[in-house]
Amino acid sequence: FNLNLGPSLSWEVDIWKRLRNAKDAARLRMIAQYEVRNFLISRLVTEIARNYYELMALDTSLKILDANISIQEAAFLKMQALKLYAKANQLAVNRFEAQLNKTKSQRFETSQNIVEKENRLKFLTGIYGEAPIVRHSDQFMTLPVQELQTGVPTQLLENRADIRQAEAAIKAAKLDLKSVKAQLYPNVTIEAGTGFSGFNPQLMFRPQSLLYNAMGNIMMPLINRRA
């Protein structure tokens, strides 16, 4: 038998760009994952903003309902006084009372929605305190509204993170396909090594036992064609 001891090196000549395409595909998949992260951040920011402005709108609705309740209570008391002096009947009093109760019911529902929106915002922002969400609902009706143009240009669609993620995934898949096809082509490999060789361990580390080689080979992967 023969003993060999030493390092060896094997280098594949990337003629068909198999390794380069695989590297570029891995890079594009990493970019796609980064765009997924950006997409999730955008969705989270959008959800927070939407719930925040809906909370401000609910506060404004509650303020309007309180004003309507005050007006309807005054009208209800006035109608009771008119009935007392025979200027109105019970039907009119019942109608004002029913409208007042309906408005109070709407106020209760709006208050419940405000609590739900606040809990939703606390969940999205990671706040777990009892304090209410700080907002400036009194400025809601004076917020400037920018006019949106109809139609969506293609350049604007390219700014969306989910579209960029899908584009990177498609490019990575194409490069993967090219890399797989290149495995069916002839493969050129250069191998080199150095070390000591001997049939006797006592003769291994002598200068006469120094071994070095360099060789190249070509292989046609016929077996991998079905795979």
Short mmCIF file of C-alpha atoms in Angstrom, two decimals, residues 7-159:
data_model
loop_
_atom_site.label_atom_id
_atom_site.label_comp_id
_atom_site.label_asym_id
_atom_site.label_seq_id
_atom_site.Cartn_x
_atom_site.Cartn_y
_atom_site.Cartn_z
CA PRO A 7 -3.41 19.16 1.13
CA SER A 8 -5.14 19.07 -2.22
CA LEU A 9 -7.06 21.69 -4.18
CA SER A 10 -9.83 21.28 -6.71
CA TRP A 11 -11.09 24.16 -8.86
CA GLU A 12 -13.97 23.96 -11.30
CA VAL A 13 -13.69 26.12 -14.39
CA ASP A 14 -17.02 27.95 -14.52
CA ILE A 15 -17.37 27.87 -18.29
CA TRP A 16 -21.18 27.76 -18.41
CA LYS A 17 -21.65 30.27 -15.54
CA ARG A 18 -23.23 27.60 -13.36
CA LEU A 19 -21.58 28.83 -10.17
CA ARG A 20 -22.02 32.50 -11.02
CA ASN A 21 -25.71 32.02 -11.78
CA ALA A 22 -26.17 30.13 -8.50
CA LYS A 23 -24.43 32.95 -6.62
CA ASP A 24 -26.56 35.62 -8.33
CA ALA A 25 -29.72 33.59 -7.62
CA ALA A 26 -28.82 33.41 -3.92
CA ARG A 27 -28.20 37.15 -3.89
CA LEU A 28 -31.58 37.84 -5.50
CA ARG A 29 -33.32 35.58 -2.99
CA MET A 30 -31.68 37.59 -0.21
CA ILE A 31 -32.94 40.81 -1.84
CA ALA A 32 -36.41 39.26 -2.08
CA GLN A 33 -36.39 38.51 1.65
CA TYR A 34 -35.29 42.08 2.33
CA GLU A 35 -38.22 43.37 0.26
CA VAL A 36 -40.55 41.10 2.25
CA ARG A 37 -39.28 42.84 5.37
CA ASN A 38 -39.94 46.25 3.79
CA PHE A 39 -43.41 45.11 2.75
CA LEU A 40 -44.26 44.03 6.29
CA ILE A 41 -43.00 47.36 7.66
CA SER A 42 -45.09 49.26 5.10
CA ARG A 43 -48.18 47.22 5.97
CA LEU A 44 -47.63 47.85 9.68
CA VAL A 45 -47.19 51.61 9.21
CA THR A 46 -50.27 51.74 6.99
CA GLU A 47 -52.34 49.82 9.52
CA ILE A 48 -51.25 52.11 12.36
CA ALA A 49 -52.00 55.25 10.34
CA ARG A 50 -55.40 53.95 9.23
CA ASN A 51 -56.48 53.05 12.78
CA TYR A 52 -55.14 56.34 14.13
CA TYR A 53 -57.20 58.47 11.72
CA GLU A 54 -60.25 56.27 12.25
CA LEU A 55 -59.84 56.86 15.99
CA MET A 56 -59.76 60.62 15.39
CA ALA A 57 -62.90 60.33 13.25
CA LEU A 58 -64.66 58.40 16.00
CA ASP A 59 -63.72 61.11 18.52
CA THR A 60 -65.22 63.72 16.20
CA SER A 61 -68.38 61.63 15.80
CA LEU A 62 -68.65 61.31 19.58
CA LYS A 63 -68.34 65.07 19.96
CA ILE A 64 -71.14 65.60 17.40
CA LEU A 65 -73.35 63.04 19.12
CA ASP A 66 -72.87 64.77 22.47
CA ALA A 67 -73.97 68.05 20.92
CA ASN A 68 -77.01 66.38 19.34
CA ILE A 69 -77.93 64.78 22.65
CA SER A 70 -77.87 68.16 24.36
CA ILE A 71 -80.14 69.64 21.68
CA GLN A 72 -82.52 66.66 21.74
CA GLU A 73 -82.74 66.68 25.54
CA ALA A 74 -83.68 70.34 25.46
CA ALA A 75 -86.28 69.63 22.76
CA PHE A 76 -87.65 66.69 24.73
CA LEU A 77 -88.05 68.80 27.88
CA LYS A 78 -89.71 71.54 25.86
CA MET A 79 -92.14 69.02 24.34
CA GLN A 80 -93.02 67.73 27.82
CA ALA A 81 -93.75 71.31 28.89
CA LEU A 82 -95.94 71.85 25.82
CA LYS A 83 -97.87 68.69 26.66
CA LEU A 84 -98.30 69.93 30.23
CA TYR A 85 -99.98 73.06 28.88
CA ALA A 86 -101.98 71.05 26.32
CA LYS A 87 -99.98 72.40 23.39
CA ALA A 88 -98.79 68.91 22.31
CA ASN A 89 -99.89 65.31 22.68
CA GLN A 90 -98.16 62.20 24.03
CA LEU A 91 -97.29 60.99 20.52
CA ALA A 92 -95.02 63.98 19.95
CA VAL A 93 -93.38 63.44 23.33
CA ASN A 94 -92.77 59.76 22.51
CA ARG A 95 -91.23 60.65 19.14
CA PHE A 96 -88.72 63.05 20.73
CA GLU A 97 -87.93 60.53 23.44
CA ALA A 98 -87.36 57.76 20.89
CA GLN A 99 -84.99 59.95 18.88
CA LEU A 100 -83.10 60.88 22.05
CA ASN A 101 -82.72 57.22 23.04
CA LYS A 102 -81.55 56.35 19.53
CA THR A 103 -78.84 59.01 19.66
CA LYS A 104 -77.73 57.82 23.10
CA SER A 105 -77.49 54.28 21.71
CA GLN A 106 -75.31 55.57 18.85
CA ARG A 107 -73.10 57.32 21.36
CA PHE A 108 -72.64 54.12 23.35
CA GLU A 109 -71.73 52.20 20.18
CA THR A 110 -69.25 54.91 19.16
CA SER A 111 -67.64 54.84 22.61
CA GLN A 112 -67.24 51.09 22.33
CA ASN A 113 -65.61 51.49 18.89
CA ILE A 114 -63.18 54.03 20.35
CA VAL A 115 -62.08 51.55 23.00
CA GLU A 116 -61.59 48.86 20.35
CA LYS A 117 -59.55 51.19 18.14
CA GLU A 118 -57.35 52.20 21.05
CA ASN A 119 -56.72 48.56 21.95
CA ARG A 120 -55.91 47.82 18.30
CA LEU A 121 -53.41 50.69 18.17
CA LYS A 122 -51.80 49.58 21.42
CA PHE A 123 -51.44 46.08 20.01
CA LEU A 124 -49.87 47.33 16.76
CA THR A 125 -47.45 49.70 18.51
CA GLY A 126 -46.56 47.37 21.39
CA ILE A 127 -48.06 49.58 24.11
CA TYR A 128 -49.54 47.73 27.08
CA GLY A 129 -50.53 50.58 29.37
CA GLU A 130 -53.87 51.84 30.64
CA ALA A 131 -53.32 55.41 29.42
CA PRO A 132 -55.37 56.44 26.36
CA ILE A 133 -53.75 56.97 22.97
CA VAL A 134 -52.56 60.57 22.59
CA ARG A 135 -54.18 62.21 19.55
CA HIS A 136 -55.37 65.61 18.34
CA SER A 137 -58.93 64.87 17.33
CA ASP A 138 -59.93 68.54 17.43
CA GLN A 139 -57.78 69.09 14.33
CA PHE A 140 -59.34 66.25 12.34
CA MET A 141 -61.79 68.42 10.40
CA THR A 142 -59.04 70.90 9.45
CA LEU A 143 -56.51 68.35 8.16
CA PRO A 144 -55.42 69.16 4.60
CA VAL A 145 -56.54 66.58 2.06
CA GLN A 146 -54.31 66.18 -0.97
CA GLU A 147 -56.01 65.50 -4.26
CA LEU A 148 -55.06 62.14 -5.75
CA GLN A 149 -54.61 61.76 -9.48
CA THR A 150 -56.56 59.02 -11.20
CA GLY A 151 -54.53 56.15 -12.58
CA VAL A 152 -51.42 54.46 -11.27
CA PRO A 153 -48.24 54.92 -13.36
CA THR A 154 -45.96 51.94 -13.81
CA GLN A 155 -43.13 53.76 -12.08
CA LEU A 156 -45.20 54.03 -8.90
CA LEU A 157 -45.95 50.31 -8.96
CA GLU A 158 -42.22 49.59 -9.07
CA ASN A 159 -41.88 51.31 -5.69
#
